[in-house]
């Protein structure tokens, strides 16, 4: 189960990069610069989260951090699927 969760976490970055190319710019009102910032923020968050999660995993234990990540990441991802605008 954890392997699927970790794979789905990485797939979010791949899917978001592909989806950005097909998002209707007029409907979302995003310029290319703003879209680039959002994609860069995803990768930056992935790096910062990996470093922070690694350090926290050394202190608390990796399994606890994976559970915590699943508890935070899953509802946030589901909530983001229902957004109606860029800033929601």
CSV table of C-alpha atoms in Angstrom, one decimal:
chain,number,residue,atom,x,y,z
A,1,UNK,CA,0.0,0.0,0.0
A,2,UNK,CA,2.8,2.4,0.8
A,3,UNK,CA,4.5,1.8,-2.5
A,4,UNK,CA,1.3,2.8,-4.3
A,5,UNK,CA,1.1,6.0,-2.2
A,6,UNK,CA,4.6,7.0,-2.9
A,7,UNK,CA,4.2,6.3,-6.7
A,8,UNK,CA,1.0,8.4,-6.7
A,9,UNK,CA,2.8,11.2,-4.9
A,10,UNK,CA,5.4,11.3,-7.7
A,11,UNK,CA,2.8,10.9,-10.4
A,12,UNK,CA,1.1,14.1,-9.2
A,13,UNK,CA,4.1,16.0,-10.5
A,14,UNK,CA,4.1,14.2,-13.9
A,15,UNK,CA,0.3,14.5,-14.4
A,16,UNK,CA,0.3,18.2,-13.4
A,17,UNK,CA,3.0,18.9,-15.9
A,18,UNK,CA,1.1,17.3,-18.7
A,19,UNK,CA,-2.3,18.8,-17.7
A,20,UNK,CA,-0.9,22.3,-17.7
A,21,UNK,CA,-0.4,22.1,-21.4
A,22,UNK,CA,-4.1,21.4,-22.0
A,23,UNK,CA,-5.7,23.8,-19.5
A,24,UNK,CA,-7.8,26.4,-21.2
A,25,UNK,CA,-6.0,29.7,-20.5
A,26,UNK,CA,-9.1,31.8,-21.1
A,27,UNK,CA,-11.2,29.9,-18.6
A,28,UNK,CA,-8.6,29.9,-15.8
A,29,UNK,CA,-7.2,33.3,-16.7
A,30,UNK,CA,-3.6,32.3,-16.3
A,31,UNK,CA,-0.6,33.7,-18.1
A,32,UNK,CA,2.3,31.4,-19.0
A,33,UNK,CA,4.5,33.1,-16.3
A,34,UNK,CA,1.9,32.2,-13.6
A,35,UNK,CA,1.6,28.6,-14.8
A,36,UNK,CA,5.4,28.3,-14.7
A,37,UNK,CA,5.5,29.6,-11.2
A,38,UNK,CA,2.9,27.0,-10.1
A,39,UNK,CA,4.8,24.1,-11.6
A,40,UNK,CA,8.1,25.4,-10.1
A,41,UNK,CA,6.4,25.6,-6.7
A,42,UNK,CA,5.3,22.0,-7.0
A,43,UNK,CA,8.9,20.8,-7.7
A,44,UNK,CA,10.3,23.1,-5.0
A,45,UNK,CA,7.8,21.7,-2.5
A,46,UNK,CA,8.7,18.2,-3.5
A,47,UNK,CA,12.4,19.0,-2.7
A,48,UNK,CA,11.8,20.9,0.5
A,49,UNK,CA,9.3,18.2,1.7
A,50,UNK,CA,11.7,15.5,0.9
A,51,UNK,CA,14.5,17.1,2.9
A,52,UNK,CA,12.2,18.0,5.7
A,53,UNK,CA,10.6,14.6,5.7
A,54,UNK,CA,13.9,12.9,5.7
A,55,UNK,CA,15.1,14.8,8.7
A,56,UNK,CA,11.8,14.3,10.6
A,57,UNK,CA,11.9,10.6,9.6
A,58,UNK,CA,15.3,10.3,11.2
A,59,UNK,CA,14.0,11.8,14.5
A,60,UNK,CA,10.5,10.2,14.7
A,61,UNK,CA,10.7,7.3,12.3
A,62,UNK,CA,10.0,7.0,8.6
A,63,UNK,CA,6.7,5.0,9.0
A,64,UNK,CA,5.2,7.8,11.2
A,65,UNK,CA,6.2,10.4,8.6
A,66,UNK,CA,4.6,8.4,5.8
A,67,UNK,CA,1.4,8.1,7.8
A,68,UNK,CA,1.4,11.8,8.5
A,69,UNK,CA,2.1,12.6,4.9
A,70,UNK,CA,-0.8,10.4,3.8
A,71,UNK,CA,-3.2,12.0,6.3
A,72,UNK,CA,-2.3,15.5,5.1
A,73,UNK,CA,-1.7,14.9,1.4
A,74,UNK,CA,-4.7,12.8,0.5
A,75,UNK,CA,-7.5,15.3,1.7
A,76,UNK,CA,-5.6,18.2,0.3
A,77,UNK,CA,-5.3,16.5,-3.1
A,78,UNK,CA,-9.0,15.7,-3.1
A,79,UNK,CA,-9.9,19.2,-2.1
A,80,UNK,CA,-7.8,20.7,-4.9
A,81,UNK,CA,-9.7,18.6,-7.4
A,82,UNK,CA,-12.8,20.6,-6.6
A,83,UNK,CA,-11.3,24.1,-7.1
A,84,UNK,CA,-13.1,26.4,-9.4
A,85,UNK,CA,-10.4,29.0,-9.8
A,86,UNK,CA,-6.7,29.5,-9.6
A,87,UNK,CA,-6.8,31.2,-6.2
A,88,UNK,CA,-9.4,29.0,-4.5
